[in-house]
Coordinates of C-alpha atoms in Angstrom, one line a residue:
M1 CA -77.7 62.4 53.3
S2 CA -76.8 59.2 51.0
E3 CA -79.7 61.1 48.4
Q4 CA -77.6 63.8 48.1
T5 CA -74.7 61.9 47.3
D6 CA -76.2 59.9 44.7
R7 CA -78.0 62.8 42.4
P8 CA -75.8 64.5 40.3
G9 CA -74.2 67.8 40.9
A10 CA -75.1 67.3 44.6
E11 CA -73.2 66.7 47.5
S12 CA -72.8 65.7 51.4
G13 CA -70.9 68.8 52.7
P14 CA -69.8 71.8 50.7
T15 CA -69.7 72.5 46.7
S16 CA -66.8 74.5 45.5
S17 CA -69.2 77.2 45.3
Q18 CA -70.7 76.9 48.8
C19 CA -67.0 76.5 50.3
E20 CA -65.9 80.0 48.7
S21 CA -66.0 82.8 51.4
A22 CA -64.5 81.3 54.4
V23 CA -61.9 83.9 55.5
E24 CA -63.3 87.4 55.3
P25 CA -61.3 91.0 56.3
E26 CA -61.6 92.3 59.6
G27 CA -62.5 95.4 58.7
E28 CA -65.7 93.7 56.8
R29 CA -67.2 92.7 60.2
G30 CA -70.8 94.0 61.7
A31 CA -73.3 95.1 60.1
G32 CA -72.4 95.1 56.5
A33 CA -71.1 91.9 56.7
E34 CA -73.9 89.7 55.2
P35 CA -75.0 92.2 52.5
Q36 CA -71.3 92.0 51.5
A37 CA -71.1 88.0 51.6
S38 CA -74.4 87.9 49.4
R39 CA -72.4 90.1 46.9
V40 CA -69.0 87.9 47.4
Q41 CA -71.5 84.7 46.3
A42 CA -73.8 86.3 44.4
E43 CA -70.1 86.9 41.8
E44 CA -68.6 83.6 42.7
E45 CA -72.0 82.0 41.3
E46 CA -71.6 83.9 38.2
S47 CA -68.2 82.7 37.4
A48 CA -68.4 79.3 38.5
G49 CA -70.1 78.5 35.2
S50 CA -67.2 79.1 32.9
S51 CA -64.3 76.8 32.4
S52 CA -62.1 79.2 33.2
P53 CA -61.2 82.9 34.9
Q54 CA -62.2 85.2 33.1
P55 CA -60.5 88.7 33.9
E56 CA -63.4 91.3 35.2
T57 CA -63.2 94.9 35.2
G58 CA -65.1 94.9 39.8
W59 CA -62.4 92.3 40.5
N60 CA -61.8 92.2 44.3
P61 CA -58.0 92.0 45.4
W62 CA -59.7 90.8 48.3
Q63 CA -61.0 87.6 47.1
A64 CA -58.6 85.4 47.4
R65 CA -58.3 85.7 50.7
R66 CA -62.2 85.2 50.9
R67 CA -62.1 81.5 49.9
R68 CA -62.6 78.4 51.7
A69 CA -59.8 77.1 53.9
P70 CA -60.5 73.9 56.4
F71 CA -57.5 73.9 57.2
K72 CA -56.9 77.9 58.3
T73 CA -60.5 77.0 59.8
A74 CA -59.0 74.8 62.3
L75 CA -56.1 76.5 62.9
Y76 CA -58.1 79.2 63.8
M77 CA -60.4 77.9 66.4
V78 CA -57.8 75.4 67.8
G79 CA -55.8 77.9 68.4
V80 CA -58.7 79.7 70.2
L81 CA -59.7 77.5 71.9
T82 CA -56.5 76.6 73.4
I83 CA -55.5 80.0 74.8
L84 CA -59.2 79.9 76.6
F85 CA -57.7 76.7 78.0
S86 CA -54.5 78.1 79.3
A87 CA -56.4 80.7 81.1
T88 CA -57.9 77.5 83.4
L89 CA -54.6 76.8 84.9
L90 CA -54.5 80.3 86.5
P91 CA -56.6 78.7 89.7
P92 CA -54.4 75.5 90.3
I93 CA -51.9 78.3 90.0
A94 CA -53.4 80.4 92.9
V95 CA -54.3 76.6 94.8
A96 CA -50.8 76.0 94.7
W97 CA -49.6 79.0 96.2
W98 CA -51.8 78.9 98.8
Y99 CA -51.5 75.4 100.1
D100 CA -48.5 74.2 98.4
D101 CA -44.8 74.8 98.1
L102 CA -43.2 76.8 94.3
H103 CA -42.0 73.4 93.4
V104 CA -45.8 72.7 93.3
V105 CA -46.0 75.7 91.3
T106 CA -44.1 75.9 89.4
P107 CA -45.2 72.4 86.5
F108 CA -48.4 74.4 86.2
A109 CA -46.6 77.9 85.5
E110 CA -44.8 75.7 82.6
T111 CA -48.2 74.6 81.7
L112 CA -50.0 77.9 81.2
A113 CA -46.5 79.1 79.1
V114 CA -46.3 76.2 77.1
T115 CA -50.3 75.6 76.0
L116 CA -50.8 79.5 76.0
G117 CA -47.5 79.6 73.4
L118 CA -49.0 76.8 71.4
G119 CA -52.6 78.2 71.5
L120 CA -50.8 81.5 70.1
L121 CA -48.6 79.7 67.5
C122 CA -52.0 79.1 65.6
W123 CA -53.6 81.6 66.4
L124 CA -51.6 84.4 65.1
P125 CA -51.1 83.3 61.6
V126 CA -54.6 83.9 60.8
C127 CA -56.0 86.3 63.4
R128 CA -56.8 88.7 61.1
F129 CA -59.3 86.4 59.0
K130 CA -63.4 86.0 60.1
V131 CA -63.7 82.2 59.9
D132 CA -66.9 80.5 58.3
L133 CA -67.3 77.3 60.6
R134 CA -68.9 74.8 59.1
N135 CA -71.0 71.4 60.2
R136 CA -67.7 69.3 59.0
D137 CA -65.5 72.0 60.4
G138 CA -66.7 71.5 63.9
F139 CA -66.6 67.8 64.4
V140 CA -62.6 68.4 63.2
V141 CA -62.6 71.0 65.8
V142 CA -64.1 69.0 68.6
V143 CA -62.6 65.7 68.2
A144 CA -58.5 67.5 67.9
F145 CA -59.3 70.2 71.0
W146 CA -60.2 67.3 73.0
V147 CA -57.0 64.9 71.9
L148 CA -54.9 68.3 72.0
L149 CA -56.7 69.4 75.4
S150 CA -55.7 65.7 76.7
L151 CA -51.8 66.1 75.6
L152 CA -51.4 69.4 77.1
G153 CA -53.6 69.2 80.2
A154 CA -50.9 66.0 80.8
L155 CA -48.0 67.9 81.0
P156 CA -49.0 69.0 84.9
F157 CA -48.8 65.4 85.8
M158 CA -45.5 64.6 84.2
L159 CA -43.6 67.8 84.9
G160 CA -44.0 67.7 88.6
E161 CA -42.3 65.3 91.3
H162 CA -45.1 64.4 93.2
P163 CA -46.9 63.0 91.3
H164 CA -43.8 62.4 87.7
M165 CA -45.9 60.4 86.0
P166 CA -45.0 59.0 82.9
L167 CA -46.7 60.0 79.0
V168 CA -49.8 57.1 78.5
D169 CA -50.5 57.7 82.5
A170 CA -50.7 61.4 82.2
V171 CA -53.1 61.4 79.4
F172 CA -54.9 58.8 80.4
E173 CA -55.3 60.9 84.0
T174 CA -56.3 63.6 82.0
A175 CA -58.6 61.9 79.7
S176 CA -60.4 60.6 82.3
G177 CA -60.8 63.6 84.0
L178 CA -62.1 65.6 80.9
T179 CA -64.4 63.3 80.2
T180 CA -65.8 62.9 83.5
T181 CA -64.8 59.1 83.2
G182 CA -63.0 59.6 86.9
A183 CA -60.8 56.4 86.3
T184 CA -57.9 56.9 88.2
I185 CA -53.7 55.3 87.7
L186 CA -52.6 57.4 91.2
S187 CA -53.1 56.2 94.4
D188 CA -52.4 57.4 97.5
L189 CA -54.6 60.5 96.8
D190 CA -53.9 62.0 100.3
A191 CA -50.7 62.6 100.5
L192 CA -50.7 64.4 97.0
P193 CA -50.3 68.6 97.0
K194 CA -53.4 70.1 97.1
A195 CA -53.2 71.6 93.8
I196 CA -53.1 68.6 92.0
L197 CA -56.5 67.3 93.8
Y198 CA -57.7 70.8 93.0
Y199 CA -56.7 70.2 89.0
R200 CA -58.3 67.4 88.9
A201 CA -61.2 67.9 90.0
Q202 CA -61.5 71.1 87.6
L203 CA -60.9 68.8 84.9
N204 CA -64.1 67.1 86.3
L205 CA -66.1 70.6 85.7
L206 CA -64.4 71.3 82.5
G207 CA -65.2 68.4 80.7
G208 CA -68.7 68.2 82.8
M209 CA -71.3 70.4 80.8
G210 CA -67.8 70.3 78.5
V211 CA -65.0 72.7 77.5
V212 CA -66.6 73.6 73.9
V213 CA -70.1 74.5 75.0
L214 CA -68.4 77.1 77.3
A215 CA -66.0 78.0 74.6
V216 CA -69.9 78.5 72.7
A217 CA -70.5 81.3 75.1
L218 CA -67.5 82.9 74.5
L219 CA -66.5 83.0 70.6
P220 CA -68.8 85.3 69.9
M221 CA -66.5 88.7 71.5
L222 CA -64.1 87.3 68.8
G223 CA -66.8 87.6 65.8
I224 CA -67.1 83.4 65.8
G225 CA -70.0 81.4 65.0
G226 CA -70.3 77.6 67.8
M227 CA -73.9 76.2 66.2
Q228 CA -71.4 73.8 64.6
L229 CA -68.9 72.8 68.0
Y230 CA -72.3 72.7 70.2
K231 CA -74.1 70.2 67.6
A232 CA -70.6 68.4 68.2
E233 CA -70.0 68.5 71.2
T234 CA -73.6 68.1 73.3
P235 CA -75.0 64.8 73.4
G236 CA -77.9 63.2 72.1
P237 CA -80.3 62.8 69.1
M238 CA -81.7 65.4 67.9
K239 CA -79.0 68.1 68.6
D240 CA -81.1 71.3 67.2
E241 CA -83.3 72.0 69.5
K242 CA -81.9 75.0 72.0
L243 CA -83.0 76.8 75.0
T244 CA -83.2 80.1 73.3
P245 CA -82.8 82.0 69.5
R246 CA -79.0 82.2 70.2
I247 CA -76.7 79.7 70.3
T248 CA -74.7 81.7 72.2
E249 CA -77.5 82.3 74.8
T250 CA -78.0 78.5 74.9
A251 CA -74.2 77.7 76.5
K252 CA -74.5 80.8 79.1
N253 CA -77.5 79.6 80.1
L254 CA -76.4 76.0 80.5
W255 CA -73.1 77.2 82.4
V256 CA -75.1 79.7 84.9
I257 CA -77.0 76.6 85.5
Y258 CA -74.3 74.7 85.8
F259 CA -72.5 77.0 87.7
G260 CA -75.7 77.6 90.4
L261 CA -75.9 74.0 91.2
N262 CA -72.2 73.7 92.1
M263 CA -72.4 76.0 94.5
A264 CA -75.3 74.7 96.1
C265 CA -73.5 71.1 95.9
A266 CA -70.4 72.5 97.5
L267 CA -72.7 74.4 100.6
S268 CA -74.4 71.0 101.1
F269 CA -71.5 69.0 101.5
W270 CA -69.6 72.0 103.6
A271 CA -72.5 72.0 106.3
A272 CA -72.7 67.9 106.2
G273 CA -69.0 68.3 107.5
M274 CA -66.9 68.5 104.8
S275 CA -64.1 71.3 105.0
P276 CA -64.2 73.9 102.3
F277 CA -61.3 72.2 99.5
D278 CA -63.1 68.8 99.8
A279 CA -66.9 70.0 99.4
V280 CA -65.9 72.6 96.2
C281 CA -63.6 69.4 94.8
H282 CA -66.6 67.1 95.3
S283 CA -69.2 69.3 94.1
F284 CA -66.8 69.2 91.1
S285 CA -66.6 66.0 90.6
T286 CA -70.6 65.4 91.5
L287 CA -71.8 67.4 89.1
A288 CA -70.0 66.7 86.7
L289 CA -70.5 62.8 87.3
G290 CA -66.6 62.6 87.1
G291 CA -65.9 60.5 90.2
F292 CA -62.5 62.4 91.1
S293 CA -61.7 62.3 94.9
T294 CA -59.5 64.3 97.3
H295 CA -59.4 60.8 98.2
D296 CA -58.3 57.3 97.9
A297 CA -61.7 56.0 99.6
S298 CA -64.0 58.3 97.7
I299 CA -66.9 59.4 99.6
G300 CA -66.1 56.4 101.5
Y301 CA -63.6 58.1 103.3
F302 CA -65.8 60.2 105.6
N303 CA -68.1 57.4 106.7
S304 CA -71.2 59.9 106.4
L305 CA -74.8 58.9 105.7
A306 CA -75.5 63.1 105.4
I307 CA -72.6 63.3 102.8
E308 CA -73.6 60.2 100.6
L309 CA -77.1 60.9 100.6
I310 CA -76.5 64.8 99.9
S311 CA -74.2 62.8 97.1
G312 CA -76.8 61.4 95.7
I313 CA -79.0 63.3 95.5
F314 CA -76.5 66.1 93.2
T315 CA -76.0 63.0 90.9
L316 CA -79.4 62.1 90.6
I317 CA -80.0 66.5 90.1
A318 CA -77.3 66.2 87.4
A319 CA -78.4 63.4 85.3
V320 CA -81.0 65.3 84.3
N321 CA -81.7 67.4 81.3
F322 CA -80.5 70.5 82.4
A323 CA -82.9 72.5 79.4
L324 CA -85.6 71.5 81.9
Y325 CA -84.3 73.2 84.2
F326 CA -83.8 76.2 82.1
L327 CA -87.4 75.9 81.2
A328 CA -88.4 75.5 85.1
W329 CA -86.7 79.0 86.3
R330 CA -88.0 80.6 83.1
R331 CA -91.2 79.5 83.6
G332 CA -91.7 79.6 86.9
S333 CA -92.7 76.0 88.2
L334 CA -91.0 72.4 88.4
W335 CA -94.0 70.7 86.3
V336 CA -92.3 70.9 82.9
V337 CA -89.7 69.1 84.6
F338 CA -91.8 66.4 85.4
Q339 CA -93.7 66.5 82.0
D340 CA -90.8 65.9 80.2
A341 CA -91.1 61.8 79.2
E342 CA -87.7 61.6 79.1
F343 CA -87.4 62.5 82.7
R344 CA -90.0 60.3 83.8
F345 CA -89.0 57.6 81.5
F346 CA -85.3 58.1 83.7
L347 CA -87.0 58.2 87.5
G348 CA -88.9 55.0 86.3
V349 CA -85.9 52.9 85.3
I350 CA -83.5 54.1 88.1
G351 CA -85.7 54.3 91.0
G352 CA -86.5 50.1 89.9
I353 CA -82.0 49.9 89.3
V354 CA -82.4 51.7 93.4
A355 CA -84.9 49.3 94.6
L356 CA -83.6 46.2 93.3
T357 CA -79.8 46.9 95.0
C358 CA -81.1 48.2 98.4
A359 CA -83.2 45.0 98.3
Y360 CA -80.6 42.6 97.6
L361 CA -78.2 44.8 100.0
Y362 CA -81.1 44.2 102.6
Y363 CA -82.5 40.9 102.0
S364 CA -78.8 39.2 101.3
G365 CA -78.0 40.3 105.2
A366 CA -75.0 42.9 103.4
F367 CA -76.7 45.5 105.1
P368 CA -79.1 46.6 108.4
L369 CA -81.8 48.2 107.1
E370 CA -81.2 51.9 107.2
E371 CA -77.4 51.2 105.7
A372 CA -78.7 49.2 102.8
L373 CA -81.2 52.3 101.7
T374 CA -78.0 55.0 102.3
H375 CA -75.3 52.8 100.0
G376 CA -77.9 51.3 97.6
F377 CA -79.5 54.8 97.0
F378 CA -76.0 56.3 96.9
Q379 CA -74.0 53.8 95.2
S380 CA -76.8 52.8 92.3
L381 CA -77.1 56.7 91.4
S382 CA -73.3 57.2 91.7
I383 CA -72.4 54.0 89.1
V384 CA -75.4 54.0 86.5
T385 CA -75.5 57.7 85.9
S386 CA -71.3 57.5 85.6
N387 CA -70.6 59.3 88.5
G388 CA -68.0 57.1 89.7
H389 CA -67.7 58.4 93.3
T390 CA -67.3 54.8 95.7
T391 CA -68.7 54.1 99.4
S392 CA -66.9 52.5 101.3
G393 CA -66.0 48.6 101.1
Y394 CA -67.6 48.9 97.0
S395 CA -64.4 48.7 95.1
S396 CA -62.6 46.1 97.7
D397 CA -62.8 42.8 97.8
S398 CA -64.7 43.3 100.7
S399 CA -67.7 40.1 101.4
N400 CA -70.1 43.6 102.4
W401 CA -70.9 44.0 98.7
P402 CA -72.0 40.0 96.6
F403 CA -70.5 40.7 92.9
F404 CA -74.0 40.7 91.7
V405 CA -74.1 44.5 92.8
P406 CA -71.7 45.7 91.1
L407 CA -72.9 43.3 88.0
L408 CA -75.9 44.9 88.0
L409 CA -74.9 48.5 88.4
L410 CA -72.1 48.3 85.6
L411 CA -75.0 46.9 83.4
G412 CA -76.7 49.5 84.1
S413 CA -74.6 51.8 83.5
F414 CA -75.0 51.9 79.5
F415 CA -78.6 53.8 80.6
G416 CA -76.7 56.3 81.6
G417 CA -79.0 59.3 82.5
C418 CA -81.3 62.2 80.3
V419 CA -80.0 63.5 77.4
G420 CA -78.6 66.9 78.2
S421 CA -76.8 66.3 81.6
T422 CA -73.2 65.7 82.6
C423 CA -73.6 61.8 82.5
G424 CA -72.4 59.2 80.5
G425 CA -74.1 55.9 78.2
I426 CA -76.4 55.5 75.7
K427 CA -78.9 57.9 77.2
A428 CA -82.4 57.4 78.3
I429 CA -84.7 59.2 75.7
R430 CA -82.1 56.7 73.0
F431 CA -83.3 53.6 75.3
L432 CA -87.7 54.9 75.5
L433 CA -87.3 55.6 71.3
L434 CA -85.9 51.9 70.8
Y435 CA -88.9 50.8 73.3
K436 CA -91.4 52.8 71.3
Q437 CA -90.2 51.1 68.3
S438 CA -90.1 47.3 69.5
V439 CA -93.8 48.1 70.6
R440 CA -94.7 49.8 67.4
E441 CA -92.8 46.6 65.9
I442 CA -95.2 44.6 67.4
R443 CA -98.3 46.3 66.8
L444 CA -97.6 46.1 63.1
L445 CA -97.5 42.0 63.3
I446 CA -100.5 41.9 65.0
R447 CA -101.8 44.6 61.9
P448 CA -99.9 45.0 59.1
T449 CA -101.3 47.6 57.1
A450 CA -102.3 50.0 60.6
Q451 CA -100.2 53.9 60.4
I452 CA -98.6 53.7 63.8
A453 CA -96.3 56.5 64.5
V454 CA -93.4 56.8 67.1
K455 CA -93.9 59.3 69.5
L456 CA -92.4 61.1 72.4
G457 CA -95.0 62.7 74.6
N458 CA -98.0 64.1 71.9
R459 CA -95.0 64.0 69.3
P460 CA -94.1 61.9 66.6
I461 CA -90.6 61.1 66.1
P462 CA -89.2 61.3 62.3
D463 CA -87.8 58.5 60.9
R464 CA -84.3 60.5 60.3
V465 CA -84.1 60.3 64.2
M466 CA -85.2 56.7 64.5
Q467 CA -82.4 55.6 61.9
A468 CA -79.8 57.6 63.2
V469 CA -80.6 55.8 67.2
W470 CA -80.7 52.5 65.7
G471 CA -77.0 54.0 64.2
F472 CA -75.6 54.8 67.5
Y473 CA -77.1 52.0 69.1
Y474 CA -75.2 49.6 67.1
L475 CA -72.1 51.4 66.4
Y476 CA -72.0 51.8 70.2
V477 CA -72.7 48.0 70.6
F478 CA -69.9 47.1 68.6
C479 CA -67.6 50.1 69.6
Y480 CA -68.2 48.0 73.4
C481 CA -67.2 44.7 71.9
A482 CA -64.1 45.9 70.3
L483 CA -62.9 47.4 73.2
S484 CA -63.9 44.6 75.4
L485 CA -61.8 41.5 72.6
A486 CA -59.0 44.6 72.4
L487 CA -58.1 44.8 76.3
V488 CA -58.4 40.0 76.3
A489 CA -56.2 40.4 74.0
T490 CA -53.8 42.3 76.4
G491 CA -53.3 40.0 78.7
L492 CA -56.6 40.3 81.2
D493 CA -59.1 38.2 82.6
L494 CA -63.0 38.4 81.1
V495 CA -64.5 40.3 84.1
T496 CA -61.6 42.8 84.3
A497 CA -62.0 43.5 80.5
F498 CA -65.1 44.1 80.2
G499 CA -66.0 46.1 83.1
S500 CA -63.4 48.2 81.9
A501 CA -64.7 48.6 78.7
A502 CA -68.1 49.6 80.6
A503 CA -66.1 52.0 82.7
G504 CA -64.2 53.7 79.9
L505 CA -66.5 53.6 77.2
N506 CA -69.8 54.9 79.6
N507 CA -67.7 57.6 81.5
M508 CA -68.4 55.1 84.0
G509 CA -65.0 55.1 85.9
V510 CA -65.7 52.3 88.4
G511 CA -64.4 48.8 86.9
L512 CA -64.6 45.0 87.7
G513 CA -62.3 42.4 88.7
D514 CA -58.8 43.8 88.5
T515 CA -59.8 47.6 88.1
A516 CA -62.3 47.8 90.4
S517 CA -60.7 50.6 92.6
N518 CA -57.7 51.5 90.3
F519 CA -56.3 51.8 86.8
S520 CA -53.1 50.7 87.3
P521 CA -53.0 47.4 86.3
L522 CA -53.4 48.0 83.1
S523 CA -50.5 47.4 80.5
D524 CA -49.2 50.5 78.2
T525 CA -51.8 49.1 75.4
A526 CA -54.4 49.3 77.4
T527 CA -54.0 52.1 79.0
V528 CA -54.1 54.0 75.7
L529 CA -57.2 51.9 74.7
M530 CA -58.6 52.9 77.7
T531 CA -57.6 56.6 76.5
V532 CA -59.2 56.5 73.0
A533 CA -62.4 54.7 74.5
M534 CA -62.6 57.5 77.1
I535 CA -62.8 60.7 74.3
V536 CA -65.2 58.0 72.1
G537 CA -67.6 58.0 74.7
R538 CA -67.9 61.2 75.4
L539 CA -68.0 62.4 72.1
E540 CA -70.7 59.5 71.2
V541 CA -69.0 57.8 68.8
F542 CA -70.1 59.5 65.6
P543 CA -67.8 62.8 65.7
V544 CA -65.0 60.4 65.7
L545 CA -65.8 57.6 63.1
L546 CA -67.0 60.7 61.0
L547 CA -62.9 61.3 60.4
L548 CA -62.5 57.6 59.9
H549 CA -64.6 57.5 57.1
S550 CA -63.3 58.1 53.6
D551 CA -66.4 60.6 52.2
F552 CA -65.3 62.4 55.1
W553 CA -62.6 64.3 53.7
K554 CA -64.0 64.6 50.0

């Protein structure tokens, strides 16, 4: 990108001639759209060399409407996505009608009306245009949509009688659900209306695979390409890899797998003794690695080793690249999953953390052997993969959980899980590539003239990918340090500040110190900082920082 910027006549973003043809009359969609776009581009390239516009006999009156309009592009996309999001408020309304009173239905109905109205207000003025979505448009739309969703999704928490939350706390709760962080300010969850509890779980469900990735599967019905949104939304250093040639099919396949696993998880919880409502809500938060529960004691409320084992198993499943499940299904063999280098590395690291946790819980006398194995397996997977569900006593001052274990798991949450999963953190593939790069540097010190490539499996990794991994790692650590210092500046002690920063940026949701079980002790300033951190962590730093760079807007 820097080479393109330095060369005369080249830019990293769209040039003046490339930025044309942003919108197109609705009547030109279909099979003839590409030839027509080629003719328009040829006409524009011919006219680009002249210093002033020249009248032509074949001038097209629609040409002015085809000029690139980034603001209209963003307005169109945000409007469409907001309209789609308004439809997700129908299930909570149904739950409120079935379980609760009319006064619980009203806040969700009002939120639906506001969301749908705002979406139509954005979309209708530009609905006659076919939007040409570019890469930088995708980043703008994704960041704007996540911020807007956090604001709109907070309305049920603000408009309801119980809970009735202020703006800062309501936005925090919504962002925590959508980013699958699972940090909460609410208390006495067992007394909340069922619709609120379901709504929190649904926020986890939507945020798990990404609201925008879901939209990518639906956008072709409106004639809109979605690759730019997919690249801005999905995590990982190699975002151009797709399961299928069409990005829409990729998004649909991911969501089919995601919903299938949710159904299997809900049925397993139900068979283990949960009520149907609890089983559905906990399956949503488990596969999304979101951590929201219907009870203050989280999974520990059920006091069931079987439920903890089921939660741990599905947490492990959710931390694996969903693309591997698709490939395994298409090829009819799970061997493709175990052949993946990142998956093997992830199993090795997570297995070591689980073994260390179980051994420490047993030999320290915290739990007998069976409970040490069960609690250690469940809690290690839940925290490291950024799920955030907790078992009995973990988030309290109980002496059964020595401080070494929460600290170990908090540091492990930076590792996260596999790229292409619903987990947070830095991701296993980046740690694997950094490890291989470190080994390469050691070998080069021994043999300076050797030609040694960093390989993932049998495939050499391009230098551009390694540069992106190093850049991401630096920015991630820098954001964590800056956030920790900012939280300390608000008056938090060091343990609480560093634990809260890790819980927010890693989208893990379980802090240390005062925020071990609930984030209500935070001040409004600290709450806003945590909200920003959760969104930055969910979008993996770069999309947000891009908008703050001056070159992006040139």
